[in-house]
Tab-separated table of C-alpha atoms and ligand atoms in Angstrom:
chain	number	residue	atom	x	y	z
A	25	MET	CA	20.765	29.805	17.441
A	26	SER	CA	22.789	26.929	15.853
A	27	ALA	CA	22.708	26.103	12.144
A	28	THR	CA	22.366	22.318	11.161
A	29	LEU	CA	23.201	20.880	7.702
A	30	ILE	CA	21.874	17.924	6.968
A	31	THR	CA	23.582	16.319	4.356
A	32	ASN	CA	23.957	13.798	2.018
A	33	ILE	CA	20.345	12.747	1.940
A	34	GLY	CA	18.785	10.412	-0.402
A	35	GLU	CA	15.219	11.909	-2.037
A	36	LEU	CA	14.232	15.304	-0.241
A	37	THR	CA	10.736	16.236	-0.909
A	38	THR	CA	10.285	19.791	-0.745
A	39	ASN	CA	6.107	20.326	-1.674
A	40	VAL	CA	8.408	23.228	-3.991
A	41	GLY	CA	7.831	23.840	-7.753
A	42	GLY	CA	8.245	20.608	-9.537
A	43	GLU	CA	6.864	20.487	-13.344
A	44	GLY	CA	5.078	16.882	-12.706
A	45	ASP	CA	5.812	16.441	-9.382
A	46	ALA	CA	4.264	18.280	-7.017
A	47	CYS	CA	6.531	16.476	-4.106
A	48	GLY	CA	9.399	18.773	-5.675
A	49	THR	CA	12.239	15.809	-5.181
A	50	ILE	CA	15.450	16.979	-4.994
A	51	ARG	CA	18.282	14.119	-4.916
A	52	ASP	CA	21.698	13.963	-3.097
A	53	ALA	CA	20.114	16.666	-1.392
A	54	ALA	CA	20.849	18.963	1.741
A	55	VAL	CA	18.813	21.204	3.747
A	56	LEU	CA	20.222	23.599	6.356
A	57	ALA	CA	18.685	25.163	9.192
A	58	ARG	CA	19.613	28.537	10.931
A	59	ASN	CA	18.084	30.081	13.689
A	60	GLY	CA	14.593	27.961	12.891
A	61	LEU	CA	14.697	28.589	9.608
A	62	ILE	CA	15.099	27.097	6.510
A	63	ALA	CA	18.612	29.283	5.204
A	64	TRP	CA	19.403	27.473	1.994
A	65	VAL	CA	18.401	23.763	0.231
A	66	GLY	CA	19.753	22.093	-3.043
A	67	CYS	CA	21.970	19.512	-4.115
A	68	ALA	CA	24.722	18.529	-1.355
A	69	ARG	CA	27.454	19.045	-3.482
A	70	ASP	CA	26.120	22.551	-3.495
A	71	ALA	CA	25.574	22.862	0.553
A	72	PRO	CA	27.447	25.818	1.711
A	73	SER	CA	30.564	25.102	3.826
A	74	PRO	CA	29.705	24.352	7.637
A	75	GLY	CA	30.631	27.495	10.078
A	76	SER	CA	32.134	26.496	13.080
A	77	ASP	CA	28.180	26.946	14.442
A	78	THR	CA	27.215	24.338	12.293
A	79	LYS	CA	25.719	20.603	13.223
A	80	VAL	CA	26.290	18.406	10.416
A	81	VAL	CA	24.086	15.111	10.197
A	82	ASP	CA	24.775	12.618	7.266
A	83	ALA	CA	21.226	11.390	6.651
A	84	ALA	CA	23.450	8.234	4.855
A	85	GLY	CA	21.237	8.382	1.768
A	86	ARG	CA	17.848	8.523	3.587
A	87	ALA	CA	15.322	10.166	2.799
A	88	VAL	CA	14.154	14.082	4.292
A	89	LEU	CA	10.726	15.183	4.083
A	90	PRO	CA	8.484	18.138	5.726
A	91	GLY	CA	7.102	17.984	8.672
A	92	PHE	CA	3.378	15.823	8.494
A	93	VAL	CA	0.826	18.824	8.943
A	94	ASP	CA	-1.640	16.486	10.944
A	95	ALA	CA	-4.926	20.244	10.459
A	96	HIS	CA	-8.088	17.879	12.289
A	97	THR	CA	-7.511	16.452	15.810
A	98	HIS	CA	-9.357	16.271	19.358
A	99	LEU	CA	-6.768	15.378	21.532
A	100	VAL	CA	-7.106	17.303	24.820
A	101	PHE	CA	-10.309	14.640	26.606
A	102	GLY	CA	-10.960	12.386	29.609
A	103	GLY	CA	-11.293	8.399	29.504
A	104	ASP	CA	-11.152	6.338	26.190
A	105	ARG	CA	-14.327	4.419	24.633
A	106	ALA	CA	-12.009	0.996	24.247
A	107	ASP	CA	-15.063	-0.997	24.688
A	108	GLU	CA	-17.011	1.547	22.741
A	109	PHE	CA	-14.851	0.198	19.651
A	110	GLU	CA	-14.971	-3.359	20.806
A	111	ALA	CA	-18.859	-3.467	20.425
A	112	ARG	CA	-18.812	-1.870	17.059
A	113	MET	CA	-15.901	-4.616	15.760
A	114	ALA	CA	-18.475	-6.993	17.369
A	115	GLY	CA	-21.019	-5.098	14.667
A	116	ARG	CA	-22.637	-2.272	16.191
A	117	PRO	CA	-22.718	0.794	13.711
A	118	TYR	CA	-20.846	4.091	14.823
A	119	THR	CA	-23.006	6.862	16.043
A	120	ALA	CA	-21.547	10.212	17.093
A	121	GLY	CA	-23.828	9.540	20.038
A	122	GLY	CA	-20.740	8.004	22.293
A	123	ILE	CA	-19.195	11.545	21.796
A	124	ARG	CA	-20.977	12.655	25.112
A	125	ARG	CA	-19.800	9.813	26.860
A	126	THR	CA	-15.977	11.570	26.551
A	127	VAL	CA	-17.916	14.846	27.344
A	128	ALA	CA	-18.754	13.402	30.725
A	129	ALA	CA	-15.177	12.118	31.327
A	130	THR	CA	-13.665	15.270	30.344
A	131	ARG	CA	-16.189	16.968	32.386
A	132	ALA	CA	-14.805	14.626	35.574
A	133	ALA	CA	-10.679	14.834	34.472
A	134	GLY	CA	-9.026	17.125	36.541
A	135	GLU	CA	-6.553	20.145	34.575
A	136	GLU	CA	-3.454	17.958	35.258
A	137	GLU	CA	-4.443	14.969	34.246
A	138	LEU	CA	-6.430	17.040	31.219
A	139	ARG	CA	-2.873	18.647	30.531
A	140	GLY	CA	-0.646	15.487	30.826
A	141	ARG	CA	-2.298	13.450	28.724
A	142	LEU	CA	-2.340	16.244	26.221
A	143	ALA	CA	1.633	16.356	26.642
A	144	GLY	CA	1.532	12.659	25.904
A	145	PHE	CA	-0.575	12.427	22.867
A	146	ILE	CA	2.274	15.431	21.792
A	147	ARG	CA	4.695	13.762	22.317
A	148	GLU	CA	3.087	10.863	20.881
A	149	LEU	CA	2.417	12.084	17.623
A	150	ARG	CA	6.242	13.976	17.441
A	151	ARG	CA	8.294	10.832	17.126
A	152	GLN	CA	5.708	10.253	14.020
A	153	GLY	CA	6.670	12.911	11.988
A	154	THR	CA	3.993	15.604	13.322
A	155	THR	CA	5.848	19.302	13.702
A	156	THR	CA	2.051	20.892	13.639
A	157	VAL	CA	-0.788	20.412	14.681
A	158	GLU	CA	-4.687	21.349	15.338
A	159	ILE	CA	-6.364	20.897	18.051
A	160	LYS	CA	-10.121	20.880	18.554
A	161	THR	CA	-12.876	21.334	22.169
A	162	GLY	CA	-15.420	20.307	22.018
A	163	TYR	CA	-15.226	17.695	25.135
A	164	GLY	CA	-16.408	20.058	27.420
A	165	LEU	CA	-20.003	22.217	25.954
A	166	THR	CA	-20.232	24.136	28.832
A	167	ALA	CA	-18.031	27.588	29.019
A	168	ASP	CA	-16.446	26.524	31.477
A	169	ASP	CA	-14.873	23.562	29.940
A	170	GLU	CA	-14.739	24.846	26.996
A	171	GLU	CA	-12.691	27.732	27.786
A	172	ARG	CA	-10.197	25.010	30.094
A	173	LEU	CA	-9.947	22.634	26.390
A	174	ALA	CA	-9.446	26.091	24.307
A	175	ARG	CA	-6.653	27.377	27.163
A	176	LEU	CA	-4.842	23.705	27.058
A	177	ALA	CA	-4.988	23.468	23.697
A	178	ALA	CA	-3.425	26.984	23.037
A	179	GLU	CA	-0.421	26.022	24.987
A	180	VAL	CA	0.963	23.804	22.318
A	181	THR	CA	-0.496	25.270	19.485
A	182	ASP	CA	-1.582	28.066	17.352
A	183	GLU	CA	-3.771	26.032	15.903
A	184	VAL	CA	-6.765	25.946	18.445
A	185	THR	CA	-10.043	24.982	16.997
A	186	PHE	CA	-13.740	26.142	18.892
A	187	LEU	CA	-15.965	23.202	18.540
A	188	GLY	CA	-18.586	24.184	20.954
A	189	ALA	CA	-21.382	22.471	18.400
A	190	HIS	CA	-20.030	19.109	18.334
A	191	VAL	CA	-23.417	17.483	20.212
A	192	ILE	CA	-26.003	18.887	22.019
A	193	PRO	CA	-25.720	18.202	25.541
A	194	PRO	CA	-27.802	16.536	28.067
A	195	GLU	CA	-28.699	19.087	30.005
A	196	TYR	CA	-30.010	20.742	26.746
A	197	ALA	CA	-31.510	17.786	25.446
A	198	ASP	CA	-34.904	19.565	25.333
A	199	ASP	CA	-33.689	22.543	24.457
A	200	ARG	CA	-31.133	22.920	21.197
A	201	ARG	CA	-32.437	26.402	20.719
A	202	GLY	CA	-30.781	27.506	24.394
A	203	TYR	CA	-28.170	25.639	23.655
A	204	LEU	CA	-26.965	27.069	20.679
A	205	ASP	CA	-27.379	30.600	22.707
A	206	LEU	CA	-24.817	29.755	24.617
A	207	VAL	CA	-22.596	28.928	22.132
A	208	CYS	CA	-22.981	31.771	19.727
A	209	GLY	CA	-23.217	34.007	23.351
A	210	PRO	CA	-20.965	32.967	26.279
A	211	MET	CA	-19.253	30.211	25.370
A	212	LEU	CA	-17.838	31.647	21.893
A	213	GLU	CA	-16.807	35.287	24.131
A	214	ARG	CA	-14.904	32.852	26.414
A	215	CYS	CA	-12.721	30.060	24.216
A	216	ALA	CA	-12.739	32.474	21.380
A	217	PRO	CA	-9.532	34.474	22.271
A	218	PHE	CA	-7.784	31.373	22.791
A	219	SER	CA	-8.405	30.416	19.128
A	220	ARG	CA	-8.106	30.561	15.489
A	221	TRP	CA	-10.876	28.407	13.735
A	222	ILE	CA	-14.695	28.142	14.448
A	223	ASP	CA	-15.745	24.395	13.220
A	224	VAL	CA	-19.444	23.021	13.532
A	225	PHE	CA	-20.651	19.455	13.676
A	226	CYS	CA	-23.096	19.360	10.538
A	227	GLU	CA	-24.175	16.052	10.239
A	228	ASP	CA	-27.861	14.049	10.970
A	229	GLY	CA	-27.566	13.521	14.503
A	230	ALA	CA	-25.508	16.401	15.672
A	231	PHE	CA	-26.411	20.193	14.070
A	232	THR	CA	-28.396	20.840	10.881
A	233	GLU	CA	-27.482	23.344	7.839
A	234	ALA	CA	-29.839	26.318	9.505
A	235	GLU	CA	-27.793	26.072	13.189
A	236	ALA	CA	-24.134	25.642	11.660
A	237	ARG	CA	-25.001	28.183	9.926
A	238	ARG	CA	-25.653	29.963	13.149
A	239	VAL	CA	-23.222	29.493	14.766
A	240	LEU	CA	-19.881	29.506	11.616
A	241	ALA	CA	-21.811	33.476	11.697
A	242	ALA	CA	-21.038	34.023	14.652
A	243	GLY	CA	-17.658	33.004	14.798
A	244	VAL	CA	-16.635	34.555	12.213
A	245	ALA	CA	-18.488	37.896	13.372
A	246	ARG	CA	-15.977	37.027	16.804
A	247	GLY	CA	-13.379	37.328	14.794
A	248	LEU	CA	-12.444	33.349	13.782
A	249	ALA	CA	-11.744	31.994	10.856
A	250	PRO	CA	-14.646	28.638	9.567
A	251	ARG	CA	-14.467	25.018	8.865
A	252	VAL	CA	-16.888	22.581	9.105
A	253	HIS	CA	-16.982	18.822	9.889
A	254	GLY	CA	-19.839	16.855	7.120
A	255	ASN	CA	-20.825	14.467	5.636
A	256	GLN	CA	-19.394	12.026	7.336
A	257	LEU	CA	-21.970	9.586	8.104
A	258	GLY	CA	-23.944	10.289	5.305
A	259	GLU	CA	-24.463	12.975	1.997
A	260	GLY	CA	-25.557	16.090	3.632
A	261	PRO	CA	-25.647	20.007	3.593
A	262	GLY	CA	-21.945	20.224	5.265
A	263	VAL	CA	-19.396	20.768	1.828
A	264	ALA	CA	-22.186	23.263	0.044
A	265	LEU	CA	-22.449	24.925	3.770
A	266	ALA	CA	-18.463	25.112	3.759
A	267	VAL	CA	-18.025	25.658	0.426
A	268	GLY	CA	-20.927	28.462	0.382
A	269	ILE	CA	-18.864	30.340	3.021
A	270	GLY	CA	-15.176	29.715	1.885
A	271	ALA	CA	-14.282	27.878	4.595
A	272	GLU	CA	-10.623	26.924	4.763
A	273	SER	CA	-11.441	23.648	4.532
A	274	VAL	CA	-14.300	20.723	5.241
A	275	ASP	CA	-13.034	17.875	6.495
A	276	HIS	CA	-14.302	14.115	6.227
A	277	CYS	CA	-16.248	13.978	2.812
A	278	THR	CA	-16.678	10.319	3.085
A	279	PHE	CA	-20.199	10.861	1.001
A	280	LEU	CA	-20.054	13.223	-1.483
A	281	SER	CA	-22.272	14.078	-4.618
A	282	ASP	CA	-21.639	14.779	-8.337
A	283	ALA	CA	-22.560	18.246	-7.093
A	284	ASP	CA	-21.136	18.572	-3.863
A	285	VAL	CA	-17.368	17.722	-5.538
A	286	ALA	CA	-18.146	20.297	-7.940
A	287	LEU	CA	-18.190	22.892	-5.796
A	288	LEU	CA	-14.862	21.911	-3.879
A	289	ALA	CA	-13.198	21.856	-7.400
A	290	GLY	CA	-14.567	25.824	-7.751
A	291	SER	CA	-13.119	26.981	-4.434
A	292	GLN	CA	-10.593	27.395	-2.319
A	293	THR	CA	-11.930	24.484	-0.056
A	294	VAL	CA	-9.784	21.982	0.999
A	295	ALA	CA	-11.139	18.287	0.965
A	296	THR	CA	-9.606	17.025	4.477
A	297	LEU	CA	-9.940	13.326	4.144
A	298	LEU	CA	-9.452	11.529	7.641
A	299	PRO	CA	-9.241	7.874	6.979
A	300	GLY	CA	-8.816	6.778	10.579
A	301	VAL	CA	-12.423	8.126	11.436
A	302	GLU	CA	-12.752	4.518	8.174
A	303	PHE	CA	-10.596	2.533	9.400
A	304	SER	CA	-12.153	2.350	12.801
A	305	THR	CA	-15.689	2.824	12.535
A	306	ARG	CA	-15.306	0.148	9.417
A	307	GLN	CA	-16.707	2.139	6.705
A	308	PRO	CA	-16.181	2.836	3.007
A	309	TYR	CA	-13.534	5.114	2.953
A	310	PRO	CA	-14.156	8.652	0.438
A	311	ASP	CA	-12.927	8.730	-2.628
A	312	ALA	CA	-9.748	10.167	-2.857
A	313	ARG	CA	-9.077	9.601	-7.010
A	314	ARG	CA	-12.538	11.103	-7.570
A	315	LEU	CA	-11.633	14.215	-5.587
A	316	ILE	CA	-8.150	14.638	-7.092
A	317	ASP	CA	-9.219	14.074	-10.674
A	318	ALA	CA	-11.746	16.866	-10.492
A	319	GLY	CA	-9.425	18.900	-8.913
A	320	VAL	CA	-10.350	19.445	-5.535
A	321	THR	CA	-6.970	19.439	-2.870
A	322	VAL	CA	-7.148	17.173	-0.700
A	323	ALA	CA	-5.603	16.492	2.782
A	324	LEU	CA	-4.743	13.799	5.141
A	325	ALA	CA	-5.579	14.268	8.529
A	326	SER	CA	-6.033	12.091	11.736
A	327	ASP	CA	-8.660	13.226	13.650
A	328	CYS	CA	-7.257	11.827	16.549
A	329	ASN	CA	-9.964	11.069	19.347
A	330	PRO	CA	-11.396	8.318	21.116
A	331	GLY	CA	-14.171	7.311	19.591
A	332	SER	CA	-13.977	7.090	15.815
A	333	SER	CA	-10.563	7.017	14.815
A	334	PHE	CA	-7.691	6.794	18.181
A	335	THR	CA	-4.599	6.830	15.752
A	336	SER	CA	-2.344	9.758	16.099
A	337	SER	CA	-0.423	8.192	13.121
A	338	MET	CA	0.075	10.624	9.930
A	339	PRO	CA	2.211	7.336	8.397
A	340	LEU	CA	-0.427	5.163	9.305
A	341	MET	CA	-3.196	7.398	7.033
A	342	ILE	CA	-0.300	7.320	4.139
A	343	ALA	CA	-0.675	3.887	4.004
A	344	LEU	CA	-4.747	3.835	4.217
A	345	ALA	CA	-5.008	6.470	1.405
A	346	VAL	CA	-2.226	4.874	-0.660
A	347	ARG	CA	-4.028	1.384	-0.496
A	348	GLU	CA	-7.531	2.075	0.109
A	349	MET	CA	-8.065	5.748	-1.148
A	350	GLY	CA	-6.635	5.027	-4.885
A	351	MET	CA	-4.010	7.804	-3.939
A	352	THR	CA	-0.185	7.429	-5.235
A	353	VAL	CA	2.265	7.920	-3.168
A	354	ALA	CA	3.127	11.559	-3.666
A	355	GLU	CA	-0.641	12.872	-3.479
A	356	ALA	CA	-1.018	11.472	-0.030
A	357	VAL	CA	2.413	12.626	1.169
A	358	TRP	CA	1.727	16.343	-0.013
A	359	ALA	CA	-1.448	16.059	1.370
A	360	ALA	CA	-0.240	14.829	4.830
A	361	THR	CA	1.748	17.758	4.410
A	362	ALA	CA	1.652	20.345	2.421
A	363	GLY	CA	-2.079	19.981	2.140
A	364	GLY	CA	-3.176	20.133	5.903
A	365	ALA	CA	-1.165	24.063	5.159
A	366	ARG	CA	-3.096	24.272	2.898
A	367	ALA	CA	-6.145	23.695	5.169
A	368	LEU	CA	-4.560	26.288	8.035
A	369	ARG	CA	-3.898	28.496	5.327
A	370	ARG	CA	-0.193	28.737	6.619
A	371	THR	CA	2.819	29.643	4.671
A	372	ASP	CA	5.217	28.374	6.505
A	373	VAL	CA	4.853	24.887	7.803
A	374	GLY	CA	4.502	22.092	4.664
A	375	GLY	CA	7.386	22.616	2.431
A	376	ILE	CA	10.775	23.019	2.867
A	377	ALA	CA	12.198	26.437	1.014
A	378	PRO	CA	13.750	28.886	2.596
A	379	GLY	CA	12.347	31.438	4.417
A	380	MET	CA	10.154	28.229	5.854
A	381	ARG	CA	9.857	26.771	8.968
A	382	ALA	CA	12.968	24.118	9.391
A	383	ASP	CA	10.525	21.604	10.633
A	384	LEU	CA	11.630	18.459	9.123
A	385	VAL	CA	11.597	14.248	9.486
A	386	LEU	CA	14.608	12.070	8.364
A	387	LEU	CA	13.752	8.468	7.646
A	388	ASP	CA	14.641	4.990	8.073
A	389	ALA	CA	14.195	4.450	4.726
A	390	PRO	CA	15.561	6.119	1.710
A	391	SER	CA	12.152	7.173	-0.324
A	392	ARG	CA	8.839	8.522	0.852
A	393	ILE	CA	7.525	4.958	-0.790
A	394	HIS	CA	8.365	3.070	2.444
A	395	LEU	CA	5.704	4.972	4.949
A	396	ALA	CA	2.859	3.800	2.550
A	397	TYR	CA	4.925	0.323	1.825
A	398	ARG	CA	5.986	-0.216	5.683
A	399	PRO	CA	2.536	0.437	7.468
A	400	GLY	CA	3.034	0.332	11.417
A	401	VAL	CA	6.761	0.116	11.019
A	402	PRO	CA	7.603	3.424	13.009
A	403	ILE	CA	10.488	5.064	9.844
A	404	VAL	CA	10.955	7.997	11.439
A	405	ALA	CA	14.327	8.251	12.517
A	406	ALA	CA	14.601	11.702	13.282
A	407	VAL	CA	12.198	15.261	13.966
A	408	TRP	CA	13.498	18.784	13.603
A	409	GLU	CA	11.033	21.216	15.419
A	410	ASP	CA	11.911	24.859	14.334
A	411	GLY	CA	15.420	24.012	13.613
A	412	GLU	CA	15.771	22.037	17.320
A	413	ARG	CA	16.277	17.826	17.190
A	414	ALA	CA	12.713	17.128	18.623
A	415	VAL	CA	13.442	13.195	18.174
B	505	LIG	O1	-14.600	13.949	13.479
B	505	LIG	N1	-17.507	14.020	14.158
B	505	LIG	C1	-17.731	14.220	15.039
B	505	LIG	N2	-15.851	14.455	16.221
B	505	LIG	C2	-15.122	13.312	16.162
B	505	LIG	C3	-16.091	11.740	16.725
B	505	LIG	C4	-16.139	12.417	17.480
B	505	LIG	C5	-16.212	10.738	18.736
B	505	LIG	O2	-16.707	10.239	18.449
B	505	LIG	O3	-15.576	10.781	20.365
B	505	LIG	C6	-14.864	13.446	14.343
B	505	LIG	O4	-15.504	11.609	13.924
B	506	LIG	FE1	-13.563	15.157	14.123
């Protein structure tokens, strides 16, 4: 394999060390990638002289940062719900009910169609600097359909989450217990080989705390690690449940009591905030400032899905977090990179240090500030994934 030396970097965000600078910023920096991994990081003037196998890239004073780690998406589905979005913008509230429409469209979709759309979404998010993505099932809700979604997701990422407990599908409307038996039994068996995580939508209109506990326990017994959708539509038991079982992440956290914040602060559980949802459903944004000031680890993710947040843009999440959620630029960029890695229990991504994967983003801007300062502008100039130029 060849090597790449990116030099003349005006501002390098490493996320390593940095007393008072969680972003571990290095000015006038260089990065050497070899065999897919970071081999050297430091000031450009100290960079090792490039060998004959080394491609040299002149960043021309622009900013480089780790590839974004999007720790929460639902990217395998059929159809869309543009009509629902339009109605919502005209005043109709968001409920979880629309999920069943996507379930019907996904069941009806052919495998090649789903694979092709997924590939399109992967291209789309890569162009915006995302190099690690978690993908959930949850729009199949039969053992066959959920397995199909888990298998397709596993073709493009190691971070597959089994979300059979997304909502109760219509054919089980009068038999919740029967559906939970299916999720915790045959469906889990079929999906576990393709999955690393198990998730449950613990919310009014979806699953109760007792049901969520049962699903997560079944997944853990099958070797999957738990994560939870909670506190999205109102205060509820999601956070306490996630912290209680030692989940890596509880996602949404839009409506939190003081007790929820204290529980998170005293735990290793990451609060993964999904501002695309609040943007697209016109809900109040989660109070990231309150969480960070209490000592909670915060991640930002897109929640890309056809209902509540049909965007895969991590730069947009950063812009929203800074504009609407009280995060500093440095906190938001850290949360979209290192924070996402924490939420996925990954130590090989989300930072730039020797031995980590060479997943890098070059901005067409002198500083990461421009991610929030220039919302909606395609400022990602280049992306390297495992040391290879991907964009
Ligand atoms: O994260 N909360 C549950 N699932 C998705 C919504 C999915 C949908 O509306 O289709 C979410 O917001
Ligand atoms: Fe979600």
